[in-house]
Coordinates of C-alpha atoms in Angstrom, one line a residue:
M1 CA -37.8 13.1 13.9
T2 CA -35.3 13.0 10.6
S3 CA -33.7 16.5 9.6
T4 CA -33.9 17.6 6.0
K5 CA -32.7 20.9 6.4
P6 CA -29.6 20.7 4.0
I7 CA -26.0 22.7 4.2
N8 CA -25.5 25.0 1.8
L9 CA -21.6 24.7 0.9
A10 CA -20.9 27.6 -2.4
V11 CA -18.3 26.0 -4.1
P12 CA -16.0 27.9 -6.7
V13 CA -15.7 25.9 -9.8
P14 CA -12.9 26.5 -12.4
G15 CA -14.5 28.7 -15.5
V16 CA -17.9 29.1 -13.4
S17 CA -18.2 32.7 -12.7
A18 CA -20.4 32.3 -9.7
P19 CA -19.7 29.9 -7.0
V20 CA -21.9 26.7 -7.1
D21 CA -24.0 25.5 -4.1
L22 CA -24.0 22.5 -3.2
R23 CA -26.8 21.1 -0.8
V24 CA -25.9 18.5 1.4
P25 CA -28.1 16.6 3.8
V26 CA -27.1 16.5 7.8
P27 CA -26.1 13.3 8.7
G28 CA -29.4 10.9 8.3
G29 CA -31.3 13.1 6.5
P30 CA -32.5 12.6 2.8
V31 CA -30.9 14.3 -0.2
A32 CA -32.4 18.1 -0.3
P33 CA -34.4 18.5 -3.7
G34 CA -31.3 19.5 -6.4
A35 CA -29.0 18.1 -4.2
I36 CA -25.9 16.6 -6.2
G37 CA -28.7 16.4 -9.3
A38 CA -25.8 17.0 -12.2
I39 CA -24.2 13.6 -10.6
G40 CA -26.9 11.6 -9.6
R41 CA -26.9 9.0 -6.2
T42 CA -23.4 9.2 -4.8
F43 CA -22.0 6.9 -2.0
H44 CA -19.2 7.1 1.0
R45 CA -18.2 3.4 1.0
R46 CA -19.9 0.7 1.6
E47 CA -21.2 -2.3 4.3
L48 CA -18.7 -4.9 4.2
A49 CA -21.1 -8.1 3.9
C50 CA -20.0 -10.4 6.6
P51 CA -20.6 -13.3 6.1
P52 CA -19.7 -14.4 3.2
A53 CA -16.1 -12.1 4.1
I54 CA -15.5 -13.0 7.6
C55 CA -14.5 -9.8 9.1
S56 CA -12.8 -6.2 8.1
F57 CA -8.7 -6.1 8.8
S58 CA -9.4 -3.3 11.6
S59 CA -12.3 -4.7 13.4
A60 CA -11.4 -6.9 16.8
Q61 CA -11.9 -10.3 14.9
G62 CA -9.5 -8.8 11.9
R63 CA -6.8 -7.9 14.0
Q64 CA -6.5 -10.8 16.3
L65 CA -6.5 -13.3 12.8
F66 CA -3.5 -10.8 11.5
K67 CA -1.9 -11.2 14.8
E68 CA -1.7 -14.9 14.8
A69 CA -1.1 -15.3 11.0
L70 CA 2.2 -12.9 11.8
G71 CA 3.2 -15.7 14.8
A72 CA 2.6 -18.4 12.3
G73 CA 4.7 -16.6 9.7
T74 CA 2.0 -16.5 7.1
A75 CA 1.5 -12.3 6.9
E76 CA 5.2 -11.7 6.1
A77 CA 4.2 -10.2 2.3
S78 CA 2.1 -7.5 4.2
F79 CA 4.6 -5.5 5.5
S80 CA 5.8 -4.4 1.7
L81 CA 2.2 -4.3 0.7
L82 CA 0.8 -2.3 3.3
E83 CA 4.4 0.0 2.9
H84 CA 2.9 0.6 -0.6
F85 CA -1.0 0.2 -0.1
H86 CA -2.3 2.4 -3.0
T87 CA -6.0 3.6 -3.7
Q88 CA -6.9 2.6 -7.5
E89 CA -7.1 6.3 -9.1
D90 CA -10.5 5.7 -10.9
P91 CA -13.2 3.4 -10.4
S92 CA -12.3 1.2 -13.7
F93 CA -8.4 1.0 -12.3
C94 CA -8.7 -1.7 -10.1
G95 CA -5.8 -3.6 -11.9
L96 CA -3.9 -0.8 -12.5
G97 CA -3.9 0.1 -8.9
T98 CA -3.2 -3.4 -8.0
L99 CA -0.2 -3.3 -10.6
A100 CA 1.2 -0.3 -9.6
M101 CA 1.2 -1.1 -5.8
S102 CA 2.7 -4.5 -6.5
L103 CA 5.7 -3.4 -8.6
N104 CA 6.7 -1.1 -5.9
A105 CA 6.4 -3.4 -3.3
L106 CA 8.7 -5.4 -5.4
N107 CA 11.0 -2.5 -5.3
I108 CA 10.6 -2.5 -9.3
D109 CA 12.2 0.5 -11.2
P110 CA 9.7 1.8 -13.8
G111 CA 13.1 3.6 -15.6
R112 CA 11.2 6.7 -15.9
I113 CA 9.9 9.6 -14.0
W114 CA 6.7 9.9 -12.2
K115 CA 6.7 13.4 -11.0
G116 CA 9.8 15.6 -10.2
V117 CA 12.8 13.3 -10.2
W118 CA 11.2 10.6 -9.0
R119 CA 11.2 6.9 -10.6
W120 CA 7.9 5.2 -9.3
F121 CA 5.0 3.1 -10.3
N122 CA 1.5 5.1 -10.9
D123 CA -1.5 3.9 -12.4
D124 CA -1.7 6.5 -15.3
M125 CA 1.9 5.1 -16.2
L126 CA 0.8 1.6 -17.1
D127 CA -0.3 2.1 -20.6
C128 CA 2.0 0.0 -22.7
C129 CA -0.5 -2.9 -23.4
E130 CA -4.0 -1.1 -23.2
P131 CA -4.8 2.5 -23.6
L132 CA -6.0 4.3 -20.1
E133 CA -9.2 5.4 -21.5
R134 CA -9.9 2.3 -22.6
V135 CA -9.4 0.7 -19.4
R136 CA -11.4 3.6 -17.6
Q137 CA -14.3 2.4 -20.3
R138 CA -14.3 -1.3 -19.5
G139 CA -11.4 -2.4 -17.0
I140 CA -8.7 -4.5 -18.1
S141 CA -8.3 -8.5 -18.5
L142 CA -6.2 -10.9 -17.1
D143 CA -4.1 -11.2 -20.1
R144 CA -3.5 -7.6 -20.7
F145 CA -3.0 -7.4 -17.0
C146 CA 0.0 -9.7 -17.3
C147 CA 1.0 -8.2 -20.5
L148 CA 1.5 -4.8 -18.5
A149 CA 3.6 -6.6 -15.5
K150 CA 5.6 -8.2 -17.9
C151 CA 6.4 -4.7 -20.3
N152 CA 7.0 -2.9 -16.5
G153 CA 10.0 -5.5 -15.4
A154 CA 7.9 -8.0 -13.3
E155 CA 8.1 -12.2 -13.6
V156 CA 4.5 -13.3 -14.3
E157 CA 3.2 -16.6 -13.6
M158 CA -0.6 -16.8 -14.3
H159 CA -3.3 -19.4 -13.0
R160 CA -6.7 -19.9 -13.8
P161 CA -9.1 -22.5 -12.2
T162 CA -9.6 -24.3 -15.3
D163 CA -6.2 -24.9 -16.2
P164 CA -5.0 -28.1 -16.2
G165 CA -4.1 -29.6 -12.6
E166 CA -5.5 -26.4 -10.9
E167 CA -7.4 -27.3 -7.8
L168 CA -7.8 -25.5 -4.6
E169 CA -5.6 -27.1 -2.8
S170 CA -2.7 -25.8 -5.1
F171 CA -4.5 -22.6 -5.1
R172 CA -3.8 -22.4 -1.2
H173 CA -0.3 -24.0 -1.4
R174 CA 0.3 -21.0 -4.0
L175 CA -0.9 -18.5 -1.5
I176 CA 0.2 -19.6 1.7
D177 CA 4.2 -19.7 0.1
A178 CA 3.8 -16.4 -1.3
V179 CA 2.5 -14.7 1.7
S180 CA 5.0 -16.2 3.8
R181 CA 7.9 -14.8 1.7
V182 CA 9.6 -11.4 2.1
G183 CA 10.3 -9.7 -1.3
G184 CA 7.9 -11.5 -3.4
P185 CA 5.8 -13.3 -5.0
V186 CA 3.2 -10.6 -4.9
F187 CA -0.1 -12.8 -5.1
V188 CA -2.8 -11.1 -6.7
V189 CA -6.2 -12.6 -7.3
A190 CA -8.6 -11.5 -10.2
Y191 CA -12.0 -12.4 -8.6
S192 CA -15.9 -11.3 -8.8
R193 CA -17.3 -9.6 -6.0
K194 CA -20.4 -11.2 -6.7
A195 CA -18.8 -14.4 -4.6
F196 CA -18.7 -12.6 -1.7
K197 CA -21.9 -10.3 -2.2
Q198 CA -20.2 -7.4 -2.9
T199 CA -21.8 -4.6 -5.7
G200 CA -19.7 -4.7 -9.1
D201 CA -18.5 -8.0 -10.5
G202 CA -14.5 -8.5 -11.6
H203 CA -11.9 -7.1 -9.2
Y204 CA -8.4 -7.0 -8.9
S205 CA -6.3 -7.1 -5.3
P206 CA -3.1 -8.5 -3.7
V207 CA -3.2 -10.9 -1.0
A208 CA -0.9 -9.9 2.3
A209 CA -1.7 -12.8 4.6
Y210 CA -3.3 -16.3 5.3
H211 CA -5.0 -17.6 8.7
E212 CA -4.6 -21.7 8.9
E213 CA -7.3 -22.6 11.7
N214 CA -9.9 -20.1 9.8
D215 CA -8.7 -20.6 6.2
A216 CA -8.6 -17.4 5.6
A217 CA -6.6 -14.7 3.3
L218 CA -6.3 -11.2 3.5
I219 CA -7.7 -9.3 0.6
L220 CA -5.6 -5.9 0.1
D221 CA -8.6 -4.1 -1.6
V222 CA -7.3 -1.5 -3.6
A223 CA -11.2 0.3 -3.9
R224 CA -10.4 1.6 -0.7
F225 CA -13.1 4.1 -1.0
K226 CA -15.7 1.5 -1.2
L227 CA -14.7 -1.3 1.2
P228 CA -11.5 -2.0 3.4
P229 CA -9.1 -4.5 3.7
H230 CA -11.3 -7.8 4.7
W231 CA -10.7 -11.4 5.6
V232 CA -12.5 -14.5 3.1
P233 CA -12.6 -17.6 3.1
V234 CA -9.9 -19.4 0.9
P235 CA -12.6 -22.0 -0.4
L236 CA -14.9 -18.9 -1.3
L237 CA -12.2 -16.7 -2.8
W238 CA -11.5 -19.9 -5.1
E239 CA -14.7 -20.1 -6.2
A240 CA -14.6 -16.4 -6.8
L241 CA -12.0 -17.2 -9.2
K242 CA -14.1 -19.4 -11.4
Y243 CA -16.9 -16.6 -12.5
I244 CA -16.2 -15.8 -16.2
D245 CA -15.3 -12.4 -17.4
S246 CA -18.0 -11.8 -20.1
A247 CA -15.2 -9.4 -22.3
S248 CA -12.8 -12.2 -22.4
G249 CA -15.2 -15.4 -21.9
L250 CA -13.1 -16.9 -19.4
A251 CA -12.7 -17.8 -15.9
R252 CA -10.9 -15.4 -14.0
G253 CA -7.5 -16.4 -11.7
Y254 CA -4.6 -15.5 -10.0
V255 CA -1.1 -14.4 -10.8
L256 CA 2.4 -14.3 -8.8
L257 CA 4.3 -11.4 -9.6
S258 CA 8.2 -11.3 -8.8
R259 CA 11.3 -9.0 -9.5
P260 CA 13.6 -10.5 -11.5
Q261 CA 16.7 -12.0 -10.3
V262 CA 19.0 -11.8 -13.3
P263 CA 22.2 -11.7 -13.1
P264 CA 24.1 -9.7 -15.8
S265 CA 24.5 -11.8 -18.9
M266 CA 27.7 -14.3 -19.4
P267 CA 28.5 -16.5 -21.8
G268 CA 26.3 -19.4 -21.8
D269 CA 23.5 -17.7 -20.2
G270 CA 21.0 -18.4 -23.1
L271 CA 21.7 -18.1 -27.3
L272 CA 22.1 -14.3 -27.2
S273 CA 23.8 -12.0 -24.8
L274 CA 24.2 -8.5 -24.3
A275 CA 27.3 -6.6 -25.9
L276 CA 26.4 -3.2 -23.8
P277 CA 28.3 -0.1 -25.0
D278 CA 29.6 2.5 -22.2
L279 CA 25.9 2.9 -20.3
H280 CA 26.4 6.8 -19.9
D281 CA 26.4 6.9 -24.1
L282 CA 23.9 4.4 -24.4
L283 CA 21.6 6.9 -22.5
L284 CA 22.4 9.6 -24.2
A285 CA 22.1 8.1 -27.7
V286 CA 18.1 6.3 -26.2
D287 CA 17.2 10.1 -24.9
G288 CA 18.0 11.6 -28.4
V289 CA 15.9 9.3 -29.8
R290 CA 13.2 9.8 -27.6
R291 CA 13.1 13.0 -28.1
S292 CA 13.1 12.8 -31.8
L293 CA 9.9 10.8 -31.9
V294 CA 6.4 12.0 -32.3
A295 CA 3.4 10.5 -32.0
N296 CA 2.1 9.8 -35.7
D297 CA 5.5 8.1 -36.3
T298 CA 5.4 4.4 -37.9
P299 CA 7.0 1.7 -36.3
V300 CA 9.4 1.7 -39.3
Q301 CA 9.7 5.6 -39.0
V302 CA 10.6 4.7 -35.2
L303 CA 13.1 2.1 -36.3
R304 CA 14.9 4.3 -38.5
A305 CA 15.1 6.8 -35.7
L306 CA 16.5 4.1 -33.5
H307 CA 19.3 2.9 -35.8
K308 CA 20.2 6.6 -36.4
G309 CA 20.5 7.2 -32.9
L310 CA 22.5 3.9 -32.3
S311 CA 24.8 4.2 -35.1
G312 CA 27.4 5.2 -33.4
L313 CA 27.5 2.3 -30.9
S314 CA 28.2 -1.2 -31.2
P315 CA 25.1 -3.8 -31.6
L316 CA 23.6 -4.6 -28.4
V317 CA 23.2 -8.3 -29.3
R318 CA 25.3 -10.8 -29.6
C319 CA 25.4 -14.9 -30.1
S320 CA 26.3 -16.2 -26.9
V321 CA 29.8 -17.7 -27.2
D322 CA 28.7 -21.3 -25.7
A323 CA 25.6 -21.5 -28.2
E324 CA 27.0 -19.6 -31.7
A325 CA 24.8 -21.4 -34.4
K326 CA 21.4 -21.3 -32.3
G327 CA 22.4 -18.1 -31.4
S328 CA 22.6 -17.0 -34.9
A329 CA 19.5 -18.9 -35.6
A330 CA 17.6 -17.1 -32.7
L331 CA 18.9 -13.5 -34.3
S332 CA 17.3 -14.5 -37.7
E333 CA 13.8 -15.3 -36.3
L334 CA 13.7 -12.1 -34.3
R335 CA 14.1 -10.3 -37.3
G336 CA 12.4 -12.5 -39.3
C337 CA 9.2 -11.8 -37.1
T338 CA 9.6 -7.9 -36.6
M339 CA 9.9 -7.8 -40.0
G340 CA 6.8 -9.6 -40.7
L341 CA 4.9 -6.8 -38.5
L342 CA 6.9 -4.2 -39.9
N343 CA 5.8 -5.3 -43.6
Q344 CA 2.2 -5.3 -42.0
D345 CA 2.6 -1.8 -40.7
C346 CA 3.3 -0.7 -44.1
G347 CA 0.5 -2.5 -45.9
A348 CA 2.1 -5.5 -47.6
E349 CA 1.8 -9.0 -47.4
A350 CA 3.6 -10.9 -44.8
G351 CA 7.0 -12.4 -45.8
D352 CA 7.1 -9.8 -48.5
A353 CA 10.5 -7.9 -47.3
S354 CA 10.4 -5.4 -50.1
C355 CA 8.3 -2.7 -48.0
G356 CA 10.3 -3.4 -45.0
N357 CA 13.8 -3.1 -46.7
S358 CA 12.5 -0.2 -48.8
C359 CA 11.5 1.6 -45.9
A360 CA 14.1 0.7 -43.6
G361 CA 17.2 -0.2 -45.4
E362 CA 20.4 -0.6 -43.2
A363 CA 18.1 0.3 -40.2
L364 CA 17.0 -3.6 -40.3
K365 CA 20.3 -3.8 -38.6
S366 CA 18.6 -2.5 -35.4
L367 CA 15.5 -4.9 -35.4
V368 CA 16.9 -7.0 -32.5
D369 CA 18.2 -3.7 -30.3
M370 CA 14.3 -2.6 -30.6
L371 CA 13.4 -5.6 -29.2
V372 CA 15.2 -6.0 -26.2
L373 CA 16.1 -2.4 -25.2
P374 CA 13.2 -1.5 -22.4
P375 CA 10.5 -0.2 -24.4
T376 CA 9.8 2.8 -21.6
L377 CA 13.6 3.2 -21.8
W378 CA 13.6 5.0 -24.8
L379 CA 10.1 5.1 -26.7
P380 CA 7.5 8.2 -25.7
P381 CA 4.1 7.5 -23.9
E382 CA 2.3 8.4 -26.8
L383 CA 4.0 5.7 -28.6
L384 CA 4.0 2.6 -26.3
M385 CA 0.5 1.5 -27.9
G386 CA -1.2 0.9 -30.9
S387 CA 0.9 -0.4 -33.8
M388 CA 4.4 -0.2 -32.1
A389 CA 2.9 -2.2 -29.1
R390 CA 2.2 -5.2 -31.5
V391 CA 5.9 -5.0 -32.9
L392 CA 7.2 -5.4 -29.5
D393 CA 4.7 -7.6 -28.0
I394 CA 6.8 -10.6 -27.0
D395 CA 3.7 -12.6 -26.5
R396 CA 3.2 -13.0 -30.4
L397 CA 7.0 -14.5 -30.4
P398 CA 8.1 -18.3 -29.7
D399 CA 8.3 -19.0 -26.1
A400 CA 12.4 -19.8 -26.2
L401 CA 12.3 -16.3 -27.9
A402 CA 10.4 -14.3 -25.8
S403 CA 12.6 -15.6 -23.1
E404 CA 15.5 -14.6 -24.8
V405 CA 14.5 -11.4 -25.2
I406 CA 12.8 -10.7 -21.3
R407 CA 16.2 -11.8 -20.1
L408 CA 17.8 -9.1 -22.2
R409 CA 15.7 -6.8 -21.1
T410 CA 15.8 -7.5 -17.4
Q411 CA 19.5 -7.7 -17.8
I412 CA 19.7 -4.2 -19.3
S413 CA 17.5 -3.1 -16.5
C414 CA 19.6 -4.3 -13.9
E415 CA 22.7 -2.5 -15.8
L416 CA 21.2 0.7 -15.5
E417 CA 19.9 0.6 -12.2
K418 CA 23.4 -0.3 -10.9
Y419 CA 24.7 2.4 -13.1
S420 CA 22.2 4.9 -11.5
D421 CA 23.1 4.0 -8.0
Q422 CA 26.8 4.3 -8.5
S423 CA 26.2 7.4 -10.4
A424 CA 24.3 8.5 -7.5
E425 CA 27.0 7.8 -5.0
A426 CA 29.7 9.5 -7.1
R427 CA 27.6 12.5 -6.5
K428 CA 27.7 12.5 -2.8
P429 CA 30.0 14.7 -1.0

């Protein structure tokens, strides 16, 4: 006979004078009257539907598949991913949880503090392209996911099944190549759970391994409160990418995330190159800028503050020696693109420089510095969205200029990482 006797737990709740009595039914019994009434129905995980999934990672079959994949060299990506396996921090944060896990697995330095003295990626730090509250309400699109990855230092290669030339074979080939490598790229799938008869719809997670005989991929599901890591058939995973995202009207897809491998800038690297001042001075200057900014500052006010903060330093960007004429044109175009957005922020018509000139004055010479400095290095979190996000969004730039900005941002990050390592070494007794 099924027992209905509840276990009474008196739980102190902040702000409530008397303990709250949560009535939890014994295993196998129905929920007692009034149990968890304010929340409604609750769940402790879901049962993995097999099929269409093959099996869970920890099952006897799952362990055997993993052992064979390791032997075949198609589970190399699993080590760094499992080291950083992360549960998304909110039911809607699968994209953010996947990205935080991937960035940490790629050993990318966020350049800002998580807690204490530690620089580390966490879901709630990933807000430079989409406010967290908006993600909490409706998740994140594939385009915004890629934007977040770029602005946090990763190289991004995005594919949709509807792209020209995309087919199951190319998907399988890229997946196998990624999971067979140590150090990246991380292979992320944005798919519909419906294809696997799982509750919910759109979901993100990284893939850690491939088993050839079963043509199966190991998904490290970041919703660990819901489902365990599990093996799925690659052809069905491909079909799961084709489901339409109702928010964007586009198919879902997959992304390869990589750690940038860009050496310090040298003449000939591109149209533009860095002319970094003393890094200690630069860090002091941008820290002063960061402290001077407030949440309601407009982009023009931010530009003016940056110009003032960097006034004692030389410009960060110059034309490359081997491409001086083209570099000069690139600098002008970068200034023009950003000037247009500053004018829009002031309410002026695009192309009317009067607003930007009157608002920013001499600060206009810092426009390119504002673009190439990694935003998280000098902007407080509350300014990493809204109108400032539009001004600094490299996706609005022509491809050639966007590549230049990404390359320069990456080089600054690499130089700062090297400086940080050298400083830490010098402090050792």
